mmCIF file of C-alpha atoms in Angstrom:
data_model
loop_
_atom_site.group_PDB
_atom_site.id
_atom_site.type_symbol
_atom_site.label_atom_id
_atom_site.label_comp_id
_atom_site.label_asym_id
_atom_site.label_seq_id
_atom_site.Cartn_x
_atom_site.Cartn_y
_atom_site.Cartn_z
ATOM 1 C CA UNK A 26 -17.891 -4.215 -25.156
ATOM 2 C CA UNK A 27 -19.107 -2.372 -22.186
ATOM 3 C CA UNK A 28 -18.674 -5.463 -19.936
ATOM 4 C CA UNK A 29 -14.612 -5.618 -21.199
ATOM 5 C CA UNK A 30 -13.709 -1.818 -20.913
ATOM 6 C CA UNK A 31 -15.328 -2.155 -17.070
ATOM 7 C CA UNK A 32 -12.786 -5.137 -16.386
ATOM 8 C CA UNK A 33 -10.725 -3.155 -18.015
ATOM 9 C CA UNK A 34 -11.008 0.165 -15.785
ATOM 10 C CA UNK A 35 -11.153 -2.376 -12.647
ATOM 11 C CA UNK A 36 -7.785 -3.829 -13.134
ATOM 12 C CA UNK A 37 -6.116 -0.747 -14.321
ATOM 13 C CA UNK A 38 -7.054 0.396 -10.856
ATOM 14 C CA UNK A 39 -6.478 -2.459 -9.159
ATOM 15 C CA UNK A 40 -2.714 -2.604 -10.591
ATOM 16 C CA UNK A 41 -2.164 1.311 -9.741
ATOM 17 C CA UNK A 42 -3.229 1.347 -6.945
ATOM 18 C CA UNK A 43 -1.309 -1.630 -5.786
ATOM 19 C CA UNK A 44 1.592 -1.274 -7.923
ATOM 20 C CA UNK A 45 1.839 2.407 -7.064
ATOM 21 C CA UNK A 46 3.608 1.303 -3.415
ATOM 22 C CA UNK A 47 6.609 -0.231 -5.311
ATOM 23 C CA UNK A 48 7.321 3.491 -6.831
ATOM 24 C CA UNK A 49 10.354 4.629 -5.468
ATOM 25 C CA UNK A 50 9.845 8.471 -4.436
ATOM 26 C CA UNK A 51 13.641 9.137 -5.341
ATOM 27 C CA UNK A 52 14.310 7.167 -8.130
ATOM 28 C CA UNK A 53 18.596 6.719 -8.666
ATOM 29 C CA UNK A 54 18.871 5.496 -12.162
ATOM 30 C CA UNK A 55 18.627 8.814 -14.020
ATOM 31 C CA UNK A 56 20.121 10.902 -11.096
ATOM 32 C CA UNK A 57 23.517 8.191 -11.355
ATOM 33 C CA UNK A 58 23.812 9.050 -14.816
ATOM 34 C CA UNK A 59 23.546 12.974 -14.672
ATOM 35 C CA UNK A 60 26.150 13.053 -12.099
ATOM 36 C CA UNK A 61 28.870 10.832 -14.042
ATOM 37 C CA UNK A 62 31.775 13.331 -13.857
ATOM 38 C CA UNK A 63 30.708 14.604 -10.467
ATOM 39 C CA UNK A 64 31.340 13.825 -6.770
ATOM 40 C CA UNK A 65 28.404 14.607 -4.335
ATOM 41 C CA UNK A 66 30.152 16.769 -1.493
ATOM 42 C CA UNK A 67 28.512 17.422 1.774
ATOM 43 C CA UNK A 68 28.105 21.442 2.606
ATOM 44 C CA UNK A 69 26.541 23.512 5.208
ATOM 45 C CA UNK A 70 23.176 23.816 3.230
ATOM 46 C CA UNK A 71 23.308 20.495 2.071
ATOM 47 C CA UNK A 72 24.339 18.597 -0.654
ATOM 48 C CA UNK A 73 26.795 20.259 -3.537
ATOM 49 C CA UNK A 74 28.051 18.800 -6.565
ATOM 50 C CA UNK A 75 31.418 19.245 -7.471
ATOM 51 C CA UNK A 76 33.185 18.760 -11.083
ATOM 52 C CA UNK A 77 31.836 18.304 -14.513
ATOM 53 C CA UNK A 78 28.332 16.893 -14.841
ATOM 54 C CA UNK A 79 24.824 17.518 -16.496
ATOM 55 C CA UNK A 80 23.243 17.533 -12.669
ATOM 56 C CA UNK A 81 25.076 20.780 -11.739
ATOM 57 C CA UNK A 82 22.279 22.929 -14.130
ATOM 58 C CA UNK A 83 19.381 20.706 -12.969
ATOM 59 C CA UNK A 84 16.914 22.305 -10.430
ATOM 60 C CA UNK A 85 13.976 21.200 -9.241
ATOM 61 C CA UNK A 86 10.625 20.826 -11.479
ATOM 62 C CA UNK A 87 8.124 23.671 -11.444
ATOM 63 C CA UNK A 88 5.050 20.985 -9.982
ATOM 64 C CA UNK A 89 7.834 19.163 -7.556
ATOM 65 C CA UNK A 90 5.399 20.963 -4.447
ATOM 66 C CA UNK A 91 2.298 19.594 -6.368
ATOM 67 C CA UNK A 92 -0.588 17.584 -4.599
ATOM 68 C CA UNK A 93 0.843 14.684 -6.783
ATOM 69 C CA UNK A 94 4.672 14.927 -6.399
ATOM 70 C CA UNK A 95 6.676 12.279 -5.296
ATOM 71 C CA UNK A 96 4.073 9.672 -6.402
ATOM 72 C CA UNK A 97 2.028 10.584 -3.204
ATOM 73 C CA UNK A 98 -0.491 12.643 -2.284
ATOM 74 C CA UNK A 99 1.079 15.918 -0.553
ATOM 75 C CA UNK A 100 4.085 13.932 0.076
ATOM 76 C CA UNK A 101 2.563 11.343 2.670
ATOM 77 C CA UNK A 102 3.928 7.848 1.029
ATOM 78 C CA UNK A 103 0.764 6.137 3.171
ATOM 79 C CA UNK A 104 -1.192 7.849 -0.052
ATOM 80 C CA UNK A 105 0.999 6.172 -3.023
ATOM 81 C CA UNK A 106 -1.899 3.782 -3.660
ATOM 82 C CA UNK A 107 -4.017 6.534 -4.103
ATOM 83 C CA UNK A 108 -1.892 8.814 -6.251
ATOM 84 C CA UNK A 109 -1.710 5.510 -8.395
ATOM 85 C CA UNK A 110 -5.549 5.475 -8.879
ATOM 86 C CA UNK A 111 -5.409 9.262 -9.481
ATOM 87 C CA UNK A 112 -3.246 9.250 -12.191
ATOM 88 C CA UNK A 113 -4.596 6.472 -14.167
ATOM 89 C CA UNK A 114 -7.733 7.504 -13.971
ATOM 90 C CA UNK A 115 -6.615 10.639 -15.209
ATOM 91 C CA UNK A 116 -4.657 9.084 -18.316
ATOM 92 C CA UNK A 117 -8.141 6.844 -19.205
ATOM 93 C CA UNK A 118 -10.105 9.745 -19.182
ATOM 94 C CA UNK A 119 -7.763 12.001 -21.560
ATOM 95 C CA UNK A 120 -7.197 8.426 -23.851
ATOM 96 C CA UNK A 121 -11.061 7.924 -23.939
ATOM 97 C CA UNK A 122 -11.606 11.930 -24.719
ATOM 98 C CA UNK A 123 -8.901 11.753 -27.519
ATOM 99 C CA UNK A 124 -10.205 8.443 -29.122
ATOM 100 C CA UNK A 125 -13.951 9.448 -28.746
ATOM 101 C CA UNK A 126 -12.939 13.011 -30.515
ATOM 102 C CA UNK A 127 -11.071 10.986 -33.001
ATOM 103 C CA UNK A 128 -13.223 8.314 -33.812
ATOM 104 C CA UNK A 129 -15.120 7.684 -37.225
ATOM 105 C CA UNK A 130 -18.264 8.903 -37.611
ATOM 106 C CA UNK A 131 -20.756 7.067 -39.706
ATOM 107 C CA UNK A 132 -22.905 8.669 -42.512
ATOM 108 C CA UNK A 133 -21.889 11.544 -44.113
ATOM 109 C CA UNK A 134 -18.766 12.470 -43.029
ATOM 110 C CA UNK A 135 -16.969 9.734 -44.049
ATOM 111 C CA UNK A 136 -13.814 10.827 -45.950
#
């Protein structure tokens, strides 16, 4: 068991950290759909949105100057590979914590 959950942890890095450069930083699926109803006019401070649309109430997300945002590290896309390795080692750790807490115990506490 030991021997699988190491392959296991090795290709679960392997695959974010490589995978992790195919992330696009400014994904355009969701963003096309929030602006249906919209047209994207150029201002003096930037971009404004003009009509009807969910995307006029959207701001940006309370961590989107995190360490992590962006799926780099401090916004440097050289680091995606590493943000990758970051964040699934983060997600193995909290799985394995919530499935050792919830595991069976043997003896008496068997319900």
């Amino acid at each position: 068991m030991k021997r699988f959950m190491l392959i296991f942890a090795l290709v679960v890095l392997a695959v974010a950290g490589g995978v992790a450069y195919f992330a696009d930083s400014d994904p355009d699926g969701l963003d096309a759909v929030t602006q249906q109803g919209c047209s994207v006019v150029q201002t003096e401070r930037g971009e404004s949105l003009e009509g009807h649309c969910i995307a006029q109430h959207a701001g940006d997300h309370a961590l989107a100057d995190g360490p992590l945002a962006d799926y780099a590290i401090g916004g440097d896309e050289r680091f995606t590979g590493v943000a990758g390795v970051i964040g699934a080692v983060v997600t193995l750790l909290a799985a394995g914590g919530l499935f050792w807490g919830l595991r069976r115990r043997s003896g008496s506490e068997e319900a």
